[in-house]
């Protein structure tokens, strides 16, 4: 029996993560991510903010009904309508939780809520009491806790625990705290809230000053029992504490951090890849734990050291994170069996039908490209998973361009079995393709970001295009992959347009987000 304290991992990728610009996911993607989180072993999934929109409500309800294992949580402001909506959404879950929040800091009280301390206290208590009549498991967050007067914070925390909150979350909402200071705050609350042992202390740290993970770990050392985090650290502004960094810090530094988590660390890499893929937010190469360079050694002296003894420059083992150990190459003579085995090693568990589809694409790729690497296989499967809201599909794209030609594109798109073809000119071939796609679909978003990278080495490498567009006040990110970068660009743009189209078909109005 371990003497280590187990820390609960509360994952808010589907709520705080999804809330950040360009990270919106559709229902299929949310369900896919929720299933991956359950396999990963997170203790609680915050599946969304049900009052935010009909789409959010449906997503939380679907996750609650279809994903078993973790507690499924829905977020609510301290308002009766939010709390009842959250309760309805999480009803299908075996273990439902309502997470109620109310801002407590002076700046939020004055400018956002325009309420005095006593009113905030009353709202917080009454909302927890109401939530407790609807579910057994209620969590409360005093939003902007780290900038709240500590005496008032102590009073609120004690009152909501008396009202029935089983978890009290202390958010560093704007990423303002410093690690030692945040640890001290948790220690202070443990020492000064008389009923603190009746609740689990949770922390929720944002990364505005790059301290989210450090603050979370300082809080755990000070007695927090739950950490709120997101896969790849996605979230509002600079993001939330990254799940993979917290978990691997606890595992790698178990000599110093006397804790455990229930996370199956071998599922970390596939989960991070999945979230990157469905949100279109690529993992930076230098990202801790899961970035492409996290286990790459460039300097000769480092390479020499690692070859002699891996521990000289590697503090974690890639296999513990689920990073595929071999970069096995497949080619056009590889069979379905070898392909399926490779997808399993990469962390996918695909149905026979999905394998058949992916294998067909793999064969087409292997005809164009001599060696097919892991990154190519991941890209084609991810593209297949991302294809959920396919309103329009790409029938074909043809361009003429050159230093003396006017860039021209002819594009064919297919919608409900009908082909639509149009042509356009542009500043370059990609611009011409985007103009033609917009003419056909009638959707003309503003391109706010465009990134092209080679998935592997070699001039025959596939190009991965990641774009962000803005449409009717919302940002959508999407990806397209092809050996032809113009076609990859077209695929990315079309995927973004499909996201915008399905979003518009859903609904656009959202209440103020936390
Ligand atoms: O950052 C924050 O304060 C939040 C709360 C809703 C917990 O996301
Ligand atoms: Zn947050």
Coordinates of C-alpha atoms and ligand atoms in Angstrom, one line a residue:
X1 CA 0.0 0.0 0.0
X2 CA 1.5 3.3 -1.1
X3 CA 1.8 6.1 1.4
X4 CA 1.5 8.6 -1.4
X5 CA -1.5 10.9 -1.6
X6 CA -3.6 10.3 -4.8
X7 CA -4.4 13.5 -6.6
X8 CA -7.7 13.7 -8.6
X9 CA -7.3 14.9 -12.2
X10 CA -10.2 17.1 -13.2
X11 CA -10.1 17.6 -16.9
X12 CA -11.6 20.7 -18.4
X13 CA -10.5 20.3 -22.0
X14 CA -14.1 20.2 -23.2
X15 CA -15.1 23.3 -21.2
X16 CA -12.3 25.7 -20.5
X17 CA -10.2 24.3 -23.3
X18 CA -13.0 24.4 -25.8
X19 CA -13.9 27.9 -24.8
X20 CA -10.6 29.3 -26.1
X21 CA -10.6 31.0 -29.5
X22 CA -10.4 28.6 -32.4
X23 CA -10.8 25.4 -30.2
X24 CA -14.4 24.7 -30.8
X25 CA -15.3 21.1 -31.3
X26 CA -18.4 19.5 -32.7
X27 CA -20.3 16.8 -31.0
X28 CA -18.5 13.9 -32.6
X29 CA -15.2 15.4 -31.7
X30 CA -16.2 16.1 -28.1
X31 CA -17.4 12.5 -27.7
X32 CA -14.2 11.2 -29.2
X33 CA -12.1 13.3 -26.8
X34 CA -14.3 12.4 -23.8
X35 CA -13.8 8.7 -24.6
X36 CA -10.0 9.2 -24.8
X37 CA -10.1 11.0 -21.5
X38 CA -11.9 8.1 -19.9
X39 CA -9.3 5.6 -21.2
X40 CA -6.6 8.0 -20.1
X41 CA -8.0 7.6 -16.5
X42 CA -9.0 11.2 -15.6
X43 CA -11.2 11.2 -12.5
X44 CA -13.6 14.0 -13.6
X45 CA -14.5 15.3 -17.1
X46 CA -15.9 18.8 -17.2
X47 CA -17.9 18.2 -20.3
X48 CA -19.2 21.7 -20.9
X49 CA -21.2 24.7 -19.9
X50 CA -24.8 23.5 -20.6
X51 CA -26.5 26.9 -20.4
X52 CA -24.1 28.3 -23.0
X53 CA -26.0 27.0 -26.0
X54 CA -28.2 24.1 -27.2
X55 CA -25.0 22.5 -28.7
X56 CA -23.2 22.7 -25.4
X57 CA -26.2 21.2 -23.6
X58 CA -26.5 18.3 -26.1
X59 CA -22.7 17.7 -25.9
X60 CA -22.7 17.4 -22.1
X61 CA -25.8 15.2 -22.2
X62 CA -24.3 12.9 -24.8
X63 CA -21.0 12.6 -22.9
X64 CA -22.9 11.9 -19.7
X65 CA -24.9 9.2 -21.4
X66 CA -22.2 7.5 -23.3
X67 CA -18.9 7.8 -21.4
X68 CA -18.5 5.7 -18.3
X69 CA -15.8 5.7 -15.7
X70 CA -15.1 9.3 -14.8
X71 CA -17.5 11.7 -12.9
X72 CA -19.2 13.9 -15.6
X73 CA -19.5 17.5 -14.6
X74 CA -21.4 20.5 -16.0
X75 CA -20.6 24.1 -15.3
X76 CA -23.1 26.7 -14.0
X77 CA -23.0 30.3 -12.9
X78 CA -24.7 31.0 -9.6
X79 CA -28.0 31.3 -11.3
X80 CA -31.0 29.0 -10.9
X81 CA -31.5 28.6 -14.7
X82 CA -27.8 27.6 -15.2
X83 CA -27.9 25.1 -12.3
X84 CA -31.1 23.5 -13.5
X85 CA -29.8 23.3 -17.0
X86 CA -26.6 21.7 -15.9
X87 CA -28.5 19.2 -13.8
X88 CA -30.6 18.2 -16.8
X89 CA -27.6 17.8 -19.0
X90 CA -25.6 15.6 -16.6
X91 CA -28.6 13.5 -15.6
X92 CA -27.7 10.4 -17.7
X93 CA -24.3 10.1 -16.0
X94 CA -23.7 7.4 -13.4
X95 CA -21.7 9.9 -11.3
X96 CA -22.9 13.5 -12.1
X97 CA -21.4 16.6 -10.7
X98 CA -22.5 20.3 -10.9
X99 CA -19.7 22.9 -10.8
X100 CA -21.1 26.3 -9.7
X101 CA -19.0 29.4 -9.7
X102 CA -19.3 33.0 -8.6
X103 CA -16.7 35.7 -8.8
X104 CA -15.4 36.9 -5.4
X105 CA -12.6 39.4 -6.0
X106 CA -13.2 43.1 -5.5
X107 CA -12.6 43.8 -9.2
X108 CA -15.1 41.3 -10.4
X109 CA -17.6 42.3 -7.7
X110 CA -17.4 45.9 -8.6
X111 CA -17.2 45.8 -12.4
X112 CA -18.6 42.5 -13.5
X113 CA -21.3 41.5 -11.0
X114 CA -21.9 44.9 -9.4
X115 CA -22.7 43.3 -6.1
X116 CA -21.5 43.7 -2.5
X117 CA -19.6 41.0 -0.6
X118 CA -22.7 39.9 1.4
X119 CA -24.7 39.5 -1.8
X120 CA -21.9 37.4 -3.4
X121 CA -21.8 35.3 -0.3
X122 CA -25.6 34.8 -0.3
X123 CA -25.6 33.9 -4.1
X124 CA -22.8 31.4 -3.6
X125 CA -24.5 29.7 -0.7
X126 CA -27.9 29.6 -2.2
X127 CA -26.6 28.3 -5.5
X128 CA -24.7 25.5 -3.8
X129 CA -27.9 24.6 -1.7
X130 CA -30.0 24.5 -4.9
X131 CA -27.4 22.3 -6.7
X132 CA -27.3 20.0 -3.7
X133 CA -31.0 19.3 -4.1
X134 CA -30.4 18.2 -7.7
X135 CA -27.2 16.1 -7.4
X136 CA -25.1 14.6 -4.6
X137 CA -21.8 15.9 -5.9
X138 CA -21.4 19.7 -6.0
X139 CA -18.3 21.7 -6.6
X140 CA -18.0 25.4 -6.0
X141 CA -15.4 27.9 -7.4
X142 CA -14.9 31.4 -6.1
X143 CA -13.8 32.8 -9.4
X144 CA -10.6 35.0 -9.3
X145 CA -9.9 33.5 -5.9
X146 CA -6.2 34.4 -6.0
X147 CA -7.1 38.1 -6.2
X148 CA -9.8 37.9 -3.6
X149 CA -9.3 39.4 -0.1
X150 CA -8.1 36.3 1.9
X151 CA -10.5 36.9 4.8
X152 CA -13.5 37.1 2.4
X153 CA -12.3 34.1 0.5
X154 CA -12.1 32.2 3.8
X155 CA -15.6 33.2 4.7
X156 CA -17.0 32.1 1.3
X157 CA -15.2 28.8 1.3
X158 CA -16.4 27.9 4.8
X159 CA -20.0 29.0 3.9
X160 CA -20.2 26.9 0.7
X161 CA -18.8 23.8 2.4
X162 CA -21.5 24.3 5.1
X163 CA -24.0 24.6 2.2
X164 CA -23.0 21.2 0.9
X165 CA -20.1 21.7 -1.6
X166 CA -17.9 18.6 -1.5
X167 CA -15.1 20.2 -3.6
X168 CA -14.0 23.7 -3.3
X169 CA -11.9 24.9 -6.3
X170 CA -9.5 27.8 -5.9
X171 CA -9.0 29.3 -9.3
X172 CA -6.1 31.5 -10.3
X173 CA -8.5 32.8 -13.0
X174 CA -6.1 35.3 -14.6
X175 CA -2.9 33.5 -14.0
X176 CA -1.7 36.1 -11.6
X177 CA -0.3 34.0 -8.7
X178 CA 3.3 33.0 -8.1
X179 CA 4.0 29.4 -7.0
X180 CA 5.1 30.1 -3.5
X181 CA 2.3 32.6 -2.9
X182 CA -0.3 30.2 -4.3
X183 CA 0.9 27.3 -2.2
X184 CA 0.7 29.7 0.8
X185 CA -2.9 30.5 0.0
X186 CA -3.8 26.9 0.0
X187 CA -2.0 26.4 3.3
X188 CA -3.8 29.4 4.7
X189 CA -7.2 28.1 3.7
X190 CA -6.4 24.7 5.2
X191 CA -5.4 26.3 8.5
X192 CA -8.2 28.9 8.7
X193 CA -11.4 27.4 7.2
X194 CA -12.8 25.5 10.1
X195 CA -14.7 22.9 8.1
X196 CA -12.1 22.5 5.3
X197 CA -11.6 18.8 6.0
X198 CA -15.2 18.2 4.8
X199 CA -14.3 19.1 1.2
X200 CA -11.6 18.4 -1.3
X201 CA -9.5 21.4 -2.2
X202 CA -9.1 21.8 -5.9
X203 CA -7.0 24.2 -7.9
X204 CA -7.5 25.7 -11.4
X205 CA -4.6 27.7 -12.7
X206 CA -4.3 29.7 -15.9
X207 CA -1.0 30.3 -17.6
X208 CA -0.8 34.0 -18.3
X209 CA 2.6 34.3 -16.6
X210 CA 3.6 30.7 -17.6
X211 CA 3.1 29.5 -14.0
X212 CA 0.0 27.3 -14.3
X213 CA 1.7 24.0 -13.8
X214 CA 4.1 25.3 -11.2
X215 CA 1.2 26.9 -9.3
X216 CA -0.8 23.7 -9.4
X217 CA 2.1 21.6 -8.1
X218 CA 2.8 24.1 -5.3
X219 CA -0.9 23.9 -4.4
X220 CA -0.7 20.1 -4.4
X221 CA 2.3 20.2 -2.0
X222 CA 0.3 22.5 0.2
X223 CA -2.6 20.1 0.5
X224 CA -4.8 20.4 -2.7
X225 CA -6.4 17.1 -3.6
X226 CA -7.7 17.9 -7.1
X227 CA -6.0 19.6 -10.0
X228 CA -8.0 21.1 -12.9
X229 CA -6.2 21.0 -16.1
X230 CA -6.5 20.5 -19.9
X231 CA -4.8 18.3 -22.5
X232 CA -2.0 20.3 -24.1
X233 CA -2.8 23.2 -21.8
X234 CA -5.4 24.6 -24.1
X235 CA -7.8 27.2 -22.5
X236 CA -8.7 30.8 -22.2
X237 CA -6.0 33.2 -23.2
X238 CA -2.6 31.6 -22.5
X239 CA -4.4 28.4 -21.5
X240 CA -4.7 26.2 -18.4
X241 CA -2.3 24.0 -16.6
X242 CA -1.3 21.2 -19.0
X243 CA -2.5 17.8 -17.8
X244 CA 0.5 15.9 -19.3
X245 CA 3.0 18.2 -17.6
X246 CA 1.4 17.9 -14.1
X247 CA 1.0 14.1 -14.4
X248 CA 4.5 13.5 -15.7
X249 CA 6.0 15.9 -13.1
X250 CA 4.3 13.9 -10.4
X251 CA 5.5 10.6 -11.9
X252 CA 9.0 11.7 -12.8
X253 CA 9.7 13.5 -9.5
X254 CA 8.1 11.0 -7.2
X255 CA 11.2 11.4 -5.0
X256 CA 10.1 15.0 -4.3
X257 CA 6.4 15.0 -5.0
X258 CA 4.9 12.3 -2.8
X259 CA 1.7 11.8 -4.9
X260 CA 0.1 9.6 -7.4
X261 CA -2.6 10.0 -10.0
X262 CA -4.9 7.5 -11.7
X263 CA -3.6 8.5 -15.2
X264 CA -2.5 5.7 -17.5
X265 CA 0.6 7.6 -18.7
X266 CA 1.0 5.5 -21.8
X267 CA -2.2 7.1 -23.1
X268 CA -0.9 10.6 -22.7
X269 CA 0.6 11.0 -26.2
X270 CA -2.3 9.6 -28.1
X271 CA -4.7 11.8 -26.1
X272 CA -2.6 14.9 -26.7
X273 CA -2.4 14.1 -30.4
X274 CA -6.2 13.6 -30.6
X275 CA -6.9 17.0 -28.9
X276 CA -4.4 18.7 -31.2
X277 CA -6.0 17.1 -34.2
X278 CA -9.6 17.9 -33.3
X279 CA -8.9 21.5 -32.3
X280 CA -6.5 22.2 -35.1
X281 CA -4.1 23.5 -32.4
X282 CA -0.8 21.8 -33.3
X283 CA 1.5 20.9 -30.5
X284 CA 4.6 23.2 -30.6
X285 CA 7.7 21.2 -31.3
X286 CA 9.4 22.3 -28.1
X287 CA 6.3 21.6 -25.9
X288 CA 7.2 19.8 -22.7
X289 CA 6.5 16.1 -22.5
X290 CA 4.7 15.7 -25.9
X291 CA 6.4 18.1 -28.4
X292 CA 8.3 16.6 -31.3
X293 CA 11.6 17.8 -29.9
X294 CA 10.9 16.6 -26.3
X295 CA 13.1 13.6 -26.9
X296 CA 15.2 14.8 -29.8
X297 CA 18.9 15.5 -29.3
X298 CA 20.6 17.7 -31.7
X299 CA 24.0 18.6 -30.2
X300 CA 26.6 15.9 -30.9
X301 CA 27.6 15.8 -27.2
X302 CA 24.0 15.1 -26.2
X303 CA 23.6 12.5 -28.8
X304 CA 26.8 10.8 -27.7
X305 CA 25.6 10.9 -24.1
X306 CA 22.1 9.5 -24.9
X307 CA 23.6 6.7 -26.9
X308 CA 25.9 5.7 -24.0
X309 CA 23.2 6.0 -21.4
X310 CA 19.8 7.5 -22.1
X311 CA 19.5 9.0 -18.6
X312 CA 22.3 11.4 -19.3
X313 CA 19.9 13.8 -21.1
X314 CA 16.4 12.1 -20.8
X315 CA 14.5 12.3 -17.5
X316 CA 11.5 10.5 -18.8
X317 CA 11.1 7.4 -21.0
X318 CA 9.1 8.2 -24.2
X319 CA 7.4 4.8 -23.9
X320 CA 5.9 5.8 -20.5
X321 CA 4.1 8.6 -22.3
X322 CA 3.0 6.4 -25.1
X323 CA 5.3 7.9 -27.7
X324 CA 5.8 5.2 -30.4
X325 CA 9.3 3.9 -29.9
X326 CA 9.9 2.9 -33.5
X327 CA 9.5 5.1 -36.5
X328 CA 8.7 2.0 -38.6
X329 CA 8.3 2.7 -42.2
X330 CA 5.5 1.2 -44.2
X331 CA 5.4 1.2 -48.0
X332 CA 3.0 0.2 -50.8
X333 CA 3.7 -3.5 -50.3
X334 CA 2.7 -3.4 -46.6
X335 CA -0.5 -5.3 -45.9
X336 CA -3.7 -4.4 -44.0
X337 CA -2.4 -6.5 -41.0
X338 CA 0.8 -4.5 -40.7
X339 CA -1.1 -1.3 -41.1
X340 CA -3.6 -2.2 -38.4
X341 CA -0.8 -3.2 -36.0
X342 CA 0.9 0.2 -36.6
X343 CA -2.3 2.1 -35.9
X344 CA -2.7 0.2 -32.6
X345 CA 0.9 1.0 -31.7
X346 CA 0.1 4.6 -32.3
X347 CA -2.7 4.5 -29.8
X348 CA -5.8 4.3 -32.1
X349 CA -8.5 1.7 -31.6
X350 CA -10.4 1.8 -34.8
X351 CA -13.3 -0.2 -36.0
X352 CA -12.9 -2.6 -38.9
X353 CA -14.7 -0.1 -41.1
X354 CA -12.4 2.7 -40.0
X355 CA -9.4 0.6 -40.7
X356 CA -10.7 -0.3 -44.2
X357 CA -11.2 3.4 -45.0
X358 CA -7.8 4.4 -43.5
X359 CA -6.0 1.5 -45.3
X360 CA -7.5 2.7 -48.6
X361 CA -6.1 6.2 -48.0
X362 CA -2.8 4.7 -46.9
X363 CA -2.5 2.7 -50.2
X364 CA -3.2 5.9 -52.2
X365 CA -0.6 7.7 -50.3
X366 CA 2.0 4.9 -50.6
X367 CA 1.5 5.2 -54.4
X368 CA 2.6 8.8 -54.3
X369 CA 5.2 8.5 -51.6
X370 CA 7.9 5.8 -51.2
X371 CA 8.0 5.6 -47.4
X372 CA 5.0 6.2 -45.2
X373 CA 6.0 7.2 -41.7
X374 CA 4.1 7.3 -38.4
X375 CA 3.4 11.0 -38.8
X376 CA 1.8 10.3 -42.2
X377 CA -0.4 7.5 -40.7
X378 CA -1.4 9.7 -37.8
X379 CA -2.3 12.5 -40.2
X380 CA -4.5 10.4 -42.4
X381 CA -6.4 8.9 -39.4
X382 CA -6.8 12.2 -37.7
X383 CA -8.1 13.7 -40.9
X384 CA -10.6 10.9 -41.1
X385 CA -11.7 11.5 -37.4
X386 CA -11.9 15.2 -38.1
X387 CA -14.2 14.7 -41.1
X388 CA -17.3 14.6 -38.9
X389 CA -19.2 17.7 -40.1
X390 CA -18.7 17.2 -43.8
X391 CA -21.2 19.5 -45.4
X392 CA -18.9 20.0 -48.4
X393 CA -16.3 17.6 -49.7
X394 CA -13.4 18.4 -52.1
X395 CA -14.1 16.9 -55.5
X396 CA -11.0 18.3 -57.2
X397 CA -8.7 21.4 -57.4
X398 CA -6.7 22.6 -60.3
X399 CA -4.5 25.7 -60.3
X400 CA -2.2 27.6 -62.7
X401 CA 0.4 29.9 -61.3
X402 CA 3.9 31.1 -61.9
X403 CA 5.9 34.3 -62.0
X404 CA 4.3 35.5 -65.2
X405 CA 0.8 34.0 -64.8
X406 CA -2.3 35.3 -63.1
X407 CA -3.0 32.7 -60.4
X408 CA -6.2 30.9 -61.3
X409 CA -8.0 28.1 -59.6
X410 CA -10.8 25.8 -60.6
X411 CA -12.4 23.9 -57.7
X412 CA -15.1 21.3 -57.6
X413 CA -17.0 20.7 -54.3
X414 CA -19.6 18.1 -53.6
X415 CA -22.6 18.6 -51.4
X416 CA -25.3 16.0 -50.9
X417 CA -24.1 14.1 -54.0
X418 CA -24.2 17.2 -56.3
X419 CA -21.0 18.6 -57.8
X420 CA -20.5 22.3 -57.9
X421 CA -17.6 23.8 -59.9
X422 CA -16.3 27.4 -60.0
X423 CA -13.2 29.3 -60.8
X424 CA -11.5 32.3 -59.4
X425 CA -8.3 34.3 -59.6
X426 CA -6.2 35.4 -56.6
X427 CA -2.9 36.8 -55.3
X428 CA -1.4 33.3 -55.5
X429 CA -2.7 29.8 -56.1
X430 CA -3.9 29.3 -52.5
X431 CA -5.7 32.6 -52.5
X432 CA -7.3 31.7 -55.8
X433 CA -8.5 28.3 -54.4
X434 CA -9.9 30.0 -51.3
X435 CA -11.8 32.6 -53.5
X436 CA -13.2 29.7 -55.6
X437 CA -14.3 27.7 -52.5
X438 CA -16.0 30.8 -51.0
X439 CA -17.8 31.5 -54.2
X440 CA -19.2 28.0 -54.2
X441 CA -20.1 27.7 -50.5
X442 CA -21.2 31.3 -50.1
X443 CA -19.1 31.4 -46.9
X444 CA -16.3 33.9 -46.9
X445 CA -14.4 33.9 -43.6
X446 CA -11.4 36.0 -42.9
X447 CA -8.2 34.1 -42.9
X448 CA -6.4 35.0 -39.6
X449 CA -3.6 32.4 -39.6
X450 CA -1.9 30.0 -42.1
X451 CA 0.9 27.6 -41.2
X452 CA 2.6 25.0 -43.4
X453 CA 4.9 22.4 -42.3
X454 CA 6.4 19.2 -43.6
X455 CA 5.2 16.2 -41.7
X456 CA 8.4 14.2 -42.3
X457 CA 11.7 14.8 -44.1
X458 CA 12.2 14.5 -47.8
X459 CA 11.0 16.4 -50.8
X460 CA 8.1 13.9 -51.1
X461 CA 6.9 14.7 -47.6
X462 CA 3.3 15.5 -47.0
X463 CA 2.6 19.1 -46.2
X464 CA 0.3 19.9 -43.2
X465 CA -1.6 23.1 -43.5
X466 CA -3.1 24.5 -40.3
X467 CA -5.3 27.6 -40.7
X468 CA -7.5 29.8 -38.5
X469 CA -10.4 31.7 -39.9
X470 CA -12.8 34.2 -38.4
X471 CA -16.4 34.0 -39.3
X472 CA -19.3 35.9 -37.8
X473 CA -17.3 36.7 -34.7
X474 CA -16.0 33.2 -34.0
X475 CA -12.7 31.6 -34.8
X476 CA -12.3 28.2 -36.4
X477 CA -9.1 26.3 -36.8
X478 CA -8.7 23.4 -39.2
X479 CA -6.0 21.3 -40.8
X480 CA -5.4 19.7 -44.2
X481 CA -2.8 17.2 -45.3
X482 CA -1.6 16.3 -48.7
X483 CA 1.6 15.7 -50.7
X484 CA 0.4 18.7 -52.8
X485 CA 0.4 21.8 -50.6
X486 CA -2.3 23.6 -52.6
X487 CA -4.6 20.7 -52.2
X488 CA -3.7 20.5 -48.4
X489 CA -4.5 24.3 -48.2
X490 CA -7.8 23.6 -49.9
X491 CA -8.6 20.8 -47.5
X492 CA -7.8 23.0 -44.5
X493 CA -10.0 25.8 -45.7
X494 CA -12.9 23.5 -46.5
X495 CA -12.6 21.9 -43.1
X496 CA -12.8 25.4 -41.5
X497 CA -15.8 26.3 -43.7
X498 CA -17.5 23.0 -42.7
X499 CA -17.0 23.9 -39.1
X500 CA -18.3 27.4 -39.6
X501 CA -21.3 26.0 -41.5
X502 CA -22.2 23.5 -38.8
X503 CA -21.7 26.0 -36.1
X504 CA -24.1 28.4 -37.9
X505 CA -26.6 25.6 -38.3
X506 CA -26.4 25.0 -34.5
X507 CA -26.5 28.3 -32.7
X508 CA -24.4 31.3 -32.2
X509 CA -25.7 33.0 -29.1
X510 CA -23.7 32.3 -25.9
X511 CA -24.1 33.9 -22.5
X512 CA -21.0 35.6 -20.9
X513 CA -18.4 32.9 -20.5
X514 CA -16.6 32.4 -17.2
Ligands
LIG1 O1 -10.7 30.3 -14.6 C1 -11.7 30.2 -13.9 O2 -11.9 30.8 -12.9 C2 -12.8 29.2 -14.3 C3 -13.8 28.9 -13.3 C4 -15.1 28.7 -13.9 C5 -13.4 27.7 -12.5 O3 -12.7 28.7 -15.4
LIG2 ZN1 -10.6 28.8 -16.2

